[in-house]
Coordinates of C-alpha atoms (C1' of nucleotides) in Angstrom, one line a residue:
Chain A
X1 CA 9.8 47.5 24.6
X2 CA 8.9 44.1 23.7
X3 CA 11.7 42.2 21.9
X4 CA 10.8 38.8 22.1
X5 CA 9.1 38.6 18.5
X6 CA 12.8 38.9 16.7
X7 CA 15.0 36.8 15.7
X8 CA 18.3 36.9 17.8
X9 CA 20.5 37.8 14.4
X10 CA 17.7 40.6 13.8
X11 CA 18.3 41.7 17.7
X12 CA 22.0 41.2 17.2
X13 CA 21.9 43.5 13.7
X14 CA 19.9 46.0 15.0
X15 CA 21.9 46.3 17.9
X16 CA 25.4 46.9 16.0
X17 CA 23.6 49.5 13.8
X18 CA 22.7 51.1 16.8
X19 CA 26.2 50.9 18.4
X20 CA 28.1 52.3 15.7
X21 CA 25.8 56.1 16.1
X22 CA 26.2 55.7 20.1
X23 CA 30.1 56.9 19.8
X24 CA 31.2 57.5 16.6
X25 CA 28.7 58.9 14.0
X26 CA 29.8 57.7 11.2
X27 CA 27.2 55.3 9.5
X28 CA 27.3 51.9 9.6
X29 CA 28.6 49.7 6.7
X30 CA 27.4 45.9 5.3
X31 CA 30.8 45.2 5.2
X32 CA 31.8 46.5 8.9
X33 CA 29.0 44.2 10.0
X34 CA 29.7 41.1 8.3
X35 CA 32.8 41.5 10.0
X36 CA 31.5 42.2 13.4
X37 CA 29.3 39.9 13.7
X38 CA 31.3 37.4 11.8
X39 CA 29.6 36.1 8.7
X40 CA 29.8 37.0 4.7
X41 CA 28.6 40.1 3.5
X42 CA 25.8 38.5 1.3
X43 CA 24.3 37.2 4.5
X44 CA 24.4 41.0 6.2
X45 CA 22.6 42.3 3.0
X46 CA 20.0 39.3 3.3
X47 CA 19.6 39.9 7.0
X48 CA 19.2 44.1 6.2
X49 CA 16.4 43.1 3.4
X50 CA 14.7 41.0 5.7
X51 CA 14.8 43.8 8.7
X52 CA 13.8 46.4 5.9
X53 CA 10.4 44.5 5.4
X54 CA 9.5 44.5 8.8
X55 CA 10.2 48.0 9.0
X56 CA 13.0 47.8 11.5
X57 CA 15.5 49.5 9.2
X58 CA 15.7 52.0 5.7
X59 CA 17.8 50.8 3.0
X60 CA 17.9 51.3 -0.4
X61 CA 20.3 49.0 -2.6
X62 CA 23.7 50.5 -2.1
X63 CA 22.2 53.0 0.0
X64 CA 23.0 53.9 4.0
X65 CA 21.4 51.6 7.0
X66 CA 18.9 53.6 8.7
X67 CA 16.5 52.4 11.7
X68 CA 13.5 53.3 12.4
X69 CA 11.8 54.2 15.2
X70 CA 11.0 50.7 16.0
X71 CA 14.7 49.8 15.1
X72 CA 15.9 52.1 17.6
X73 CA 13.6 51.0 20.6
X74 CA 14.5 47.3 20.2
X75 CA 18.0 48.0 19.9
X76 CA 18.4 50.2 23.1
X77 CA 16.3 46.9 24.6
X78 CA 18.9 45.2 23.9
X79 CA 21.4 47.2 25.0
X80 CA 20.4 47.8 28.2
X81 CA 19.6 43.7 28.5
X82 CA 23.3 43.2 27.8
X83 CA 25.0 46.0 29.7
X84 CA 23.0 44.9 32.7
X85 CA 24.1 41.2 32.3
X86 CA 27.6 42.5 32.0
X87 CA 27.2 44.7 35.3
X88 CA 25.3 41.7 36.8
X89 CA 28.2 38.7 35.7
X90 CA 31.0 41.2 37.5
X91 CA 28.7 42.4 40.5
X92 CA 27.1 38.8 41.6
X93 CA 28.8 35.7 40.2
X94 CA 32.4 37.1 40.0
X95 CA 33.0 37.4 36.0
X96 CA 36.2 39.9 35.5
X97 CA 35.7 42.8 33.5
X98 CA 37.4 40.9 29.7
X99 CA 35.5 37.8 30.7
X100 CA 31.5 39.6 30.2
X101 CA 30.6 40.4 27.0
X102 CA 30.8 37.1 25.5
X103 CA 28.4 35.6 28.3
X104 CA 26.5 38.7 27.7
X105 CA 26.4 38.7 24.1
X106 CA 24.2 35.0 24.2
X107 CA 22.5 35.9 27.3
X108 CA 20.9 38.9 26.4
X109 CA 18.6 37.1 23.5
X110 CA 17.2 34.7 26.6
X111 CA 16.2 36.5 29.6
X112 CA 12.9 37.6 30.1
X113 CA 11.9 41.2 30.5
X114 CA 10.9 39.8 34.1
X115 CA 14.7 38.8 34.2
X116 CA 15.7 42.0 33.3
X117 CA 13.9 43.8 35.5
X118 CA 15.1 41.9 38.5
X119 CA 18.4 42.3 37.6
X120 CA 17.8 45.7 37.6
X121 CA 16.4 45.7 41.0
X122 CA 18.9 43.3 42.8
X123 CA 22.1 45.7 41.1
X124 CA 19.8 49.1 42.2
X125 CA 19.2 50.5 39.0
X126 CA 22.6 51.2 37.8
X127 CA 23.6 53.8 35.5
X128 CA 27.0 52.7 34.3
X129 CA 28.0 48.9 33.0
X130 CA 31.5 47.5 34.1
X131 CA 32.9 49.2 30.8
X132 CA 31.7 52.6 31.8
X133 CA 29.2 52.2 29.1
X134 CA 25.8 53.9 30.0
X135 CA 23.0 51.4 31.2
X136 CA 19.6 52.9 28.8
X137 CA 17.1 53.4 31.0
X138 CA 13.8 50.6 31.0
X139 CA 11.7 53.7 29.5
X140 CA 12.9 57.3 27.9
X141 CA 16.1 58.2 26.4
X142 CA 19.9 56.7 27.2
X143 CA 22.5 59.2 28.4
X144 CA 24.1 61.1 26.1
X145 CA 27.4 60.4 25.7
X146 CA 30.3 62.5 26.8
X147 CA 33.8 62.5 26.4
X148 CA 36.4 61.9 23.0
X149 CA 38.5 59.4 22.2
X150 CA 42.3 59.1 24.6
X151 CA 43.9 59.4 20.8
X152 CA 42.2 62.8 20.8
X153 CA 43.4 64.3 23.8
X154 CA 46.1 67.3 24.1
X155 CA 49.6 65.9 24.9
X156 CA 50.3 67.2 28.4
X157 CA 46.3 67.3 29.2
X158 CA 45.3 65.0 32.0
X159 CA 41.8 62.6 31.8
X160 CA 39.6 60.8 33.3
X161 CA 38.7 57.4 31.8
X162 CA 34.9 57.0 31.5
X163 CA 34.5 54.0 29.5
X164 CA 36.7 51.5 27.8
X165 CA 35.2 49.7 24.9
X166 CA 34.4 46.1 25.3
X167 CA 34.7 44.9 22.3
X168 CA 38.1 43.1 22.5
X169 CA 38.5 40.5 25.8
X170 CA 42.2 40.5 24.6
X171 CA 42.6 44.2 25.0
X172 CA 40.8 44.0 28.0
X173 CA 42.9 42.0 29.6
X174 CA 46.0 44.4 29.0
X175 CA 44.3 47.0 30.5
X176 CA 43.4 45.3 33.2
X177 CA 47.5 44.2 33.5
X178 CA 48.2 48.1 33.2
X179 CA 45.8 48.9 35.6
X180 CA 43.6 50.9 33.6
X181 CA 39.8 50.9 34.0
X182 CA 36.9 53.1 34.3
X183 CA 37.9 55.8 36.6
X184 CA 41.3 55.9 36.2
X185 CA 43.1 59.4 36.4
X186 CA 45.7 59.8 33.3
X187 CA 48.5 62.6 32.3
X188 CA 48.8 62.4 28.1
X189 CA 52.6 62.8 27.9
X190 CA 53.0 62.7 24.3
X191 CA 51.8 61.6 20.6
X192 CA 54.2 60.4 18.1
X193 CA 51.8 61.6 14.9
X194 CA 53.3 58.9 12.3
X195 CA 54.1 56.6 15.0
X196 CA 50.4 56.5 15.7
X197 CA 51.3 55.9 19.6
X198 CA 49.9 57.9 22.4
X199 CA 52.0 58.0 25.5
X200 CA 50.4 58.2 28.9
X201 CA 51.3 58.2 32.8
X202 CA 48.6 56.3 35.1
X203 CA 48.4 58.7 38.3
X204 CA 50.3 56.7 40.9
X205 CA 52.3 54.8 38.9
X206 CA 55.9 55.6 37.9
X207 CA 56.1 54.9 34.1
X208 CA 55.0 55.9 30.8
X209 CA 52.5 53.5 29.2
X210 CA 52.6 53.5 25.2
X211 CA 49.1 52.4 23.6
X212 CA 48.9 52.2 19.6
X213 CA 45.5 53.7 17.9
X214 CA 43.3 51.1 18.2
X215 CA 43.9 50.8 22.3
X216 CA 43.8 54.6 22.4
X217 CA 41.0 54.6 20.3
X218 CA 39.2 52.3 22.7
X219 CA 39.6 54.8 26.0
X220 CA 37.1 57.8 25.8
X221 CA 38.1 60.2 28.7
X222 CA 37.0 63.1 30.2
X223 CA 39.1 66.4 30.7
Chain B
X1 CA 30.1 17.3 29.2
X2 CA 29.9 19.5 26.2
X3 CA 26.5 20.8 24.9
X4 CA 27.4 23.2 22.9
X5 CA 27.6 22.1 19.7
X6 CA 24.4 21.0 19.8
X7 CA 20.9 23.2 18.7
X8 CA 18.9 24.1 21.1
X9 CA 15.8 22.3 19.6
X10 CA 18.2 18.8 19.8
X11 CA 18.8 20.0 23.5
X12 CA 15.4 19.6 24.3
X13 CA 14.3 16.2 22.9
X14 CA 17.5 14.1 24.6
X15 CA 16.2 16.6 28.3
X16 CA 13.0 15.1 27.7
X17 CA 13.5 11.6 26.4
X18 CA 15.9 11.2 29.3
X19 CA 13.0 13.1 31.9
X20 CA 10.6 10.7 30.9
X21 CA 12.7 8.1 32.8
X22 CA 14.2 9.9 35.8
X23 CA 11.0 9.0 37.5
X24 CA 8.7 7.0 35.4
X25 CA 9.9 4.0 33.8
X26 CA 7.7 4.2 30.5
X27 CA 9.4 4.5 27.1
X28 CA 8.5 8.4 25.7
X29 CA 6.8 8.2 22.9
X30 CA 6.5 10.6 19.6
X31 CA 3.4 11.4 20.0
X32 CA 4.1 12.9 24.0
X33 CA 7.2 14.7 23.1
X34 CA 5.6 16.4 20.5
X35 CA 3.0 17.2 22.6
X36 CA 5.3 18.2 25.7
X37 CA 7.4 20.5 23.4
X38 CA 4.4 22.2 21.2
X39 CA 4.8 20.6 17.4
X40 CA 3.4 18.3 15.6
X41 CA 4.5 14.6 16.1
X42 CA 6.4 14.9 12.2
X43 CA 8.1 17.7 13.4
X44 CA 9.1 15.0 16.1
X45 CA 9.7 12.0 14.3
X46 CA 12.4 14.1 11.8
X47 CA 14.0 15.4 14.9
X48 CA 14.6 12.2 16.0
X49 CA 15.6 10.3 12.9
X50 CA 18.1 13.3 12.7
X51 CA 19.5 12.8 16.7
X52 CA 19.8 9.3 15.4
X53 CA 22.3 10.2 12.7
X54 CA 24.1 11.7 15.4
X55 CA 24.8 9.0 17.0
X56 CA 22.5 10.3 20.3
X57 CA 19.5 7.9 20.3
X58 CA 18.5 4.8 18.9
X59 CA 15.4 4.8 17.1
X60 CA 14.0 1.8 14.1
X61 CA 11.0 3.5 12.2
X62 CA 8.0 3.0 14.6
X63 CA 10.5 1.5 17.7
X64 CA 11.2 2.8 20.6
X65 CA 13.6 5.6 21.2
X66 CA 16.3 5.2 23.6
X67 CA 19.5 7.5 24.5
X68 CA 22.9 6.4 23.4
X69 CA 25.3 6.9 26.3
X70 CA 26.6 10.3 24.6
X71 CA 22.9 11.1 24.1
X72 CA 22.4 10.6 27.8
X73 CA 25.7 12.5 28.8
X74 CA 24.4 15.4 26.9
X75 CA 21.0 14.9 28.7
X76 CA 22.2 14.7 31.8
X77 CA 24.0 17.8 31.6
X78 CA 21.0 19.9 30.5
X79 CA 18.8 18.7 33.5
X80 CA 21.8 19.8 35.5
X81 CA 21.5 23.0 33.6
X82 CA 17.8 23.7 34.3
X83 CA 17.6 22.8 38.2
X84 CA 20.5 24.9 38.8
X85 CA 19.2 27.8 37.2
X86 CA 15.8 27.5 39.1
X87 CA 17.5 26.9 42.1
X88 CA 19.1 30.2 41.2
X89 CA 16.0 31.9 39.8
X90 CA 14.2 31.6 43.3
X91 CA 17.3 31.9 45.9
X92 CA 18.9 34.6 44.2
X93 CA 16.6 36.6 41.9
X94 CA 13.6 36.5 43.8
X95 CA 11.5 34.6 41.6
X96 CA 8.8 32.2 43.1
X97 CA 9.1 28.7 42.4
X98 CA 6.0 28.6 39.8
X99 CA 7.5 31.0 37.5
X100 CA 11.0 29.6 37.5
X101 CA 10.4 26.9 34.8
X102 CA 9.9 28.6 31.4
X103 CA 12.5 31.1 32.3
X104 CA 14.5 28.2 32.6
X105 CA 13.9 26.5 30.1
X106 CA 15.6 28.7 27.7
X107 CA 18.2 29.8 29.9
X108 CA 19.6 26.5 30.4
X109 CA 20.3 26.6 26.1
X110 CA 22.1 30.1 26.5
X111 CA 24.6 29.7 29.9
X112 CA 28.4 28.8 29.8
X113 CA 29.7 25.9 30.8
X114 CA 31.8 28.7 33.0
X115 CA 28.4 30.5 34.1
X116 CA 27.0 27.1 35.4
X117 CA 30.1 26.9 37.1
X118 CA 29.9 30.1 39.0
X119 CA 26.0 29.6 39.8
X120 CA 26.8 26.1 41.1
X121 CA 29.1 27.5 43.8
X122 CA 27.5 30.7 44.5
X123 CA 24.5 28.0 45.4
X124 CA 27.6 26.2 47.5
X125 CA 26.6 23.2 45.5
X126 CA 23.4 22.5 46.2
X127 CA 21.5 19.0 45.6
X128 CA 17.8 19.8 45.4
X129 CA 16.1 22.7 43.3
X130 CA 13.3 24.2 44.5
X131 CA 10.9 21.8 43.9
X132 CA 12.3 18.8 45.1
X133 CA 14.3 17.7 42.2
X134 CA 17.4 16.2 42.2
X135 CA 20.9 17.8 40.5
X136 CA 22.7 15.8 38.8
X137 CA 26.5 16.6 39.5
X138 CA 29.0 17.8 37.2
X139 CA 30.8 14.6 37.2
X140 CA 29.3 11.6 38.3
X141 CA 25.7 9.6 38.4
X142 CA 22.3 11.8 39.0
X143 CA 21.0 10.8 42.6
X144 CA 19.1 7.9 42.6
X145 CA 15.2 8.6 42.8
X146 CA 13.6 7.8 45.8
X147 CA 9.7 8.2 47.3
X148 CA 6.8 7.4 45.2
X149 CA 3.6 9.0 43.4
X150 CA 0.8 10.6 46.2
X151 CA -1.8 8.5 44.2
X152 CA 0.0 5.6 45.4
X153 CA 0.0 6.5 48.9
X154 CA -1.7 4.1 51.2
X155 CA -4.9 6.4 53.1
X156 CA -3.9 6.7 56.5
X157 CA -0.2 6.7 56.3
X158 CA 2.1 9.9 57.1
X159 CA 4.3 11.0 53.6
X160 CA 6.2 13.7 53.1
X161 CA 6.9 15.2 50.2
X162 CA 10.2 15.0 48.3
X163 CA 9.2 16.6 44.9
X164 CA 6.4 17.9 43.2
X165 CA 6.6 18.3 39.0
X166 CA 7.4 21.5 37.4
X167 CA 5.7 21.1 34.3
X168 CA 2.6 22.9 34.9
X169 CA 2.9 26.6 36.6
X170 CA -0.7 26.9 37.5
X171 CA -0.8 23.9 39.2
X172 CA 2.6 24.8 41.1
X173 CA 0.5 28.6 42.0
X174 CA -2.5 26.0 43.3
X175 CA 0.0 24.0 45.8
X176 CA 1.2 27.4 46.8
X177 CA -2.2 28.6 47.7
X178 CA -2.7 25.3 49.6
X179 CA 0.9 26.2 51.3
X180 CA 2.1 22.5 49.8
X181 CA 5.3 22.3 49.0
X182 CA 8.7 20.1 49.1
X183 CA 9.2 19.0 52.9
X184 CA 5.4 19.4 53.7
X185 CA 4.5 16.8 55.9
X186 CA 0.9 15.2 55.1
X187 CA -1.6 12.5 56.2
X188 CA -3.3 10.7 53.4
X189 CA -7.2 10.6 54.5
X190 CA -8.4 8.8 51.9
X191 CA -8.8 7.7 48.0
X192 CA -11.8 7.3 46.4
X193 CA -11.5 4.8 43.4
X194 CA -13.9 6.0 40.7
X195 CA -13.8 9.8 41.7
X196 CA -10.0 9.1 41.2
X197 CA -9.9 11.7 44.0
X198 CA -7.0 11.7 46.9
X199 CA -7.8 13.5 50.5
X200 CA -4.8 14.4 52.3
X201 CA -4.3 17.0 55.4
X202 CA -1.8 19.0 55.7
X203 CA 0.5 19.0 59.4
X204 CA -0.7 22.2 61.3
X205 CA -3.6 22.6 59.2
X206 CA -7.2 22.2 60.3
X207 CA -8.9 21.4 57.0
X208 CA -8.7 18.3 54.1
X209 CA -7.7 19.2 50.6
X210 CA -8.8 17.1 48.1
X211 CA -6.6 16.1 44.8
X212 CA -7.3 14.8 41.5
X213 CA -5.1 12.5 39.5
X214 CA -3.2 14.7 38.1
X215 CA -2.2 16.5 41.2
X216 CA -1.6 13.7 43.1
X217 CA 0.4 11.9 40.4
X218 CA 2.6 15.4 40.3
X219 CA 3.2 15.2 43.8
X220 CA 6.6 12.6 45.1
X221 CA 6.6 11.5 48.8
X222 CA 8.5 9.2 51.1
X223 CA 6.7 7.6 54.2
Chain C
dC1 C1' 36.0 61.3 -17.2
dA2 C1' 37.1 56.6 -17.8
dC3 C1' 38.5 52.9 -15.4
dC4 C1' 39.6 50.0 -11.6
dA5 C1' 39.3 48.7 -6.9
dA6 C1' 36.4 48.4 -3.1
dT7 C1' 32.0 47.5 -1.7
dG8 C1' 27.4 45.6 -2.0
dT9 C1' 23.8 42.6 -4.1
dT10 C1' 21.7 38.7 -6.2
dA11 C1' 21.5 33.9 -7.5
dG12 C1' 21.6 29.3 -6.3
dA13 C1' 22.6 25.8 -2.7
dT14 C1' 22.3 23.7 1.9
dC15 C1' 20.6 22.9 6.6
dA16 C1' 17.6 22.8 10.6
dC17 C1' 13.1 23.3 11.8
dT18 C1' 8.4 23.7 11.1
dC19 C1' 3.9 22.8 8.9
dT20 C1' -0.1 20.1 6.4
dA21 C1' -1.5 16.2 4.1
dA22 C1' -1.1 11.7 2.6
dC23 C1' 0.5 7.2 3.8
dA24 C1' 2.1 3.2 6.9
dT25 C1' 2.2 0.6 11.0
dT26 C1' 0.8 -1.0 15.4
dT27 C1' -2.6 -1.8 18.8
dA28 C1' -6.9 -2.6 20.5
dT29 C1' -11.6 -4.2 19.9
dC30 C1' -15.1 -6.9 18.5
Chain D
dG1 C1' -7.9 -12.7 13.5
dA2 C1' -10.0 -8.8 10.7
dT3 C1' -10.8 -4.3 11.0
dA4 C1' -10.9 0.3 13.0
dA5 C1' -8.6 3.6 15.8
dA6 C1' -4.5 5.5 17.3
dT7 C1' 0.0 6.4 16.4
dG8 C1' 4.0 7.3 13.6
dT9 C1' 6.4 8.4 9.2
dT10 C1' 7.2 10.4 4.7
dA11 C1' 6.5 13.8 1.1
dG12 C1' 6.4 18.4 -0.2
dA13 C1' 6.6 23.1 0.9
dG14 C1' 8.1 27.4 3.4
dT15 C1' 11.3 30.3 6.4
dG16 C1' 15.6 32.1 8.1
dA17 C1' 20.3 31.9 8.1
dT18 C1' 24.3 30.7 6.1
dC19 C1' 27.7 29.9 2.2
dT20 C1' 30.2 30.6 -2.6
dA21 C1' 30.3 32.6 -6.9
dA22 C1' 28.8 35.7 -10.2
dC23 C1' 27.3 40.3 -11.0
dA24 C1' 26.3 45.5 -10.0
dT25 C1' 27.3 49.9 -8.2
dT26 C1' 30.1 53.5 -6.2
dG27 C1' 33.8 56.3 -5.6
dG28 C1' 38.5 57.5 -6.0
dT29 C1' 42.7 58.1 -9.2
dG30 C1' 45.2 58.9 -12.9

DNA sequence: CACCAATGTTAGATCACTCTAACATTTATC
DNA sequence: GATAAATGTTAGAGTGATCTAACATTGGTG
């Protein structure tokens, strides 16, 4: 998978339109990515024009954001590059879980495939990122993903957190204050439908935790 | 010492104007820094004229370019940059000390302040990367250098070596082969003046290897 | 179904970096 | 010290990324 060719706004674009099909299907949007990543629209609809002529993406004016083949294989690159830095910042030099993906985020455009690889080696080939996101394998097809949403469970269902998104340090770090992480063992007490707030009990601990959508939205659990 | 505001490309010239004298004393000129960093010398001479509207070096049309203090600060901090992340290439990734430099090289424009940090004491601090050279501190004036070129050496004396250049891999994968390296202990045997050729033996080995300029000149010893 | 709001695109600028080609200056040589 | 060679600078152009402002399209609502 070579990656090196690219631009890192062209790595970091074709990474977010790969992102948003990894959970949720719903396409992608200009708009959603301009925000994202932080820039105008107008620029995100340059950027897409310019990945559409190197035939790294489909798009039609107006039209959805499709990759291509070669899209797709430079985008799980650099996915795997940055959920192994993430699992590498917290495993060797101490980063806490809301302090990676920043580091990560920058990282991931610089080190070398031989970086990469011996990343890989000195963390044995891991399978899981600090998040709980899967680690894409060098060759052949990430892991499908499994698990819904904590704002989908049943009330009165108990779960078992399998990945937290890590798009938010701030939210991180409240979790991290609750005591919730990958692995944690929950009991959905109850949801409040137009208080859009999702009650839970962390097994172990002796009180209800309340979590509006967007946190909720941010756990995906296993039954 | 904050770096970050600056690109990458602006990174590299102050690194390398200040290089030029860590260990020679010779002004750089356009025409070598445009040759050290792969452009064309106008590609230089803008660069420069635009680190001079920053306030970073001082340069008159056709003079000689010289660091402002901020200009050295921010140099300073880069060279710090690179040796620590060879040092942490080879001692904790494995990599040998020739292939440490490119990696590098564009590493040192993508860390954290907070990831230097983190590599510094996982290293415990140390002084010396792996080929000899000196690491500046966070806060505070770069070591002093000390020893002298090989070519210099006197034939018959007893050097060893404090630091041998990391500019050019292959010639770093030749001392390897020759098992030459920071620490070696050697006896000069003899310089011939028009072959511009330097003989030295190696402690515990039972042959002469012969160096050109080049070599030599790459190649830092104390008596 | 017509219209408006939301969303996306194009146009026109700017900036950093790069090039080639032309021009200017310095230095080295005879 | 005049001239040629080496070195450095400017001019003009292209690319990618970004912006603001104007324009276009789509989709939902009355």
């Amino acid at each position: 998978m070579p990656v090196s060719e690219l631009s890192s706004t062209a790595q970091d674009y074709l990474k977010l339109i790969w992102s948003a099909t990894e959970w949720a299907d719903k396409p992608i949007t200009v708009g959603v990515m301009a925000e994202r990543i932080g820039v105008k629209p107008s620029t995100v609809s340059d950027g897409i024009k310019r990945l559409a002529a190197q035939g790294l993406v489909t798009h039609a004016p107006y039209g959805s954001i499709e990759l291509t083949e070669a899209g797709r294989e430079h985008a799980v690159a650099m996915v795997r590059r940055h959920r192994l830095l993430e699992t590498f910042l917290v495993e060797i030099l101490g980063y806490g879980w809301d302090e990676v993906h920043d580091e990560a985020e920058v990282l991931e455009h610089a080190v070398s495939d031989l970086m990469v690889d011996r990343i890989d080696r000195l963390l044995k080939h891991p399978s899981r990122d600090p998040h709980g996101d899967p680690i894409p394998p060098a060759v052949g097809t990430p892991a499908a993903t499994v698990g819904f949403q904590l704002d989908q469970a049943k009330p009165g269902s108990q779960v078992t957190v399998t990945r937290i998104s890590d798009e938010d340090p701030d939210m991180l770090r409240y979790f991290t204050e609750l005591g919730l992480a990958p692995e944690s063992r929950l009991t959905v007490r109850e949801r409040r439908p137009y208080a859009d707030v999702t009650t839970v009990r962390i097994h172990g601990q002796d009180s209800d935790i309340a979590l509006g959508t967007t946190a909720a939205a941010a756990i995906w659990v296993v039954a």
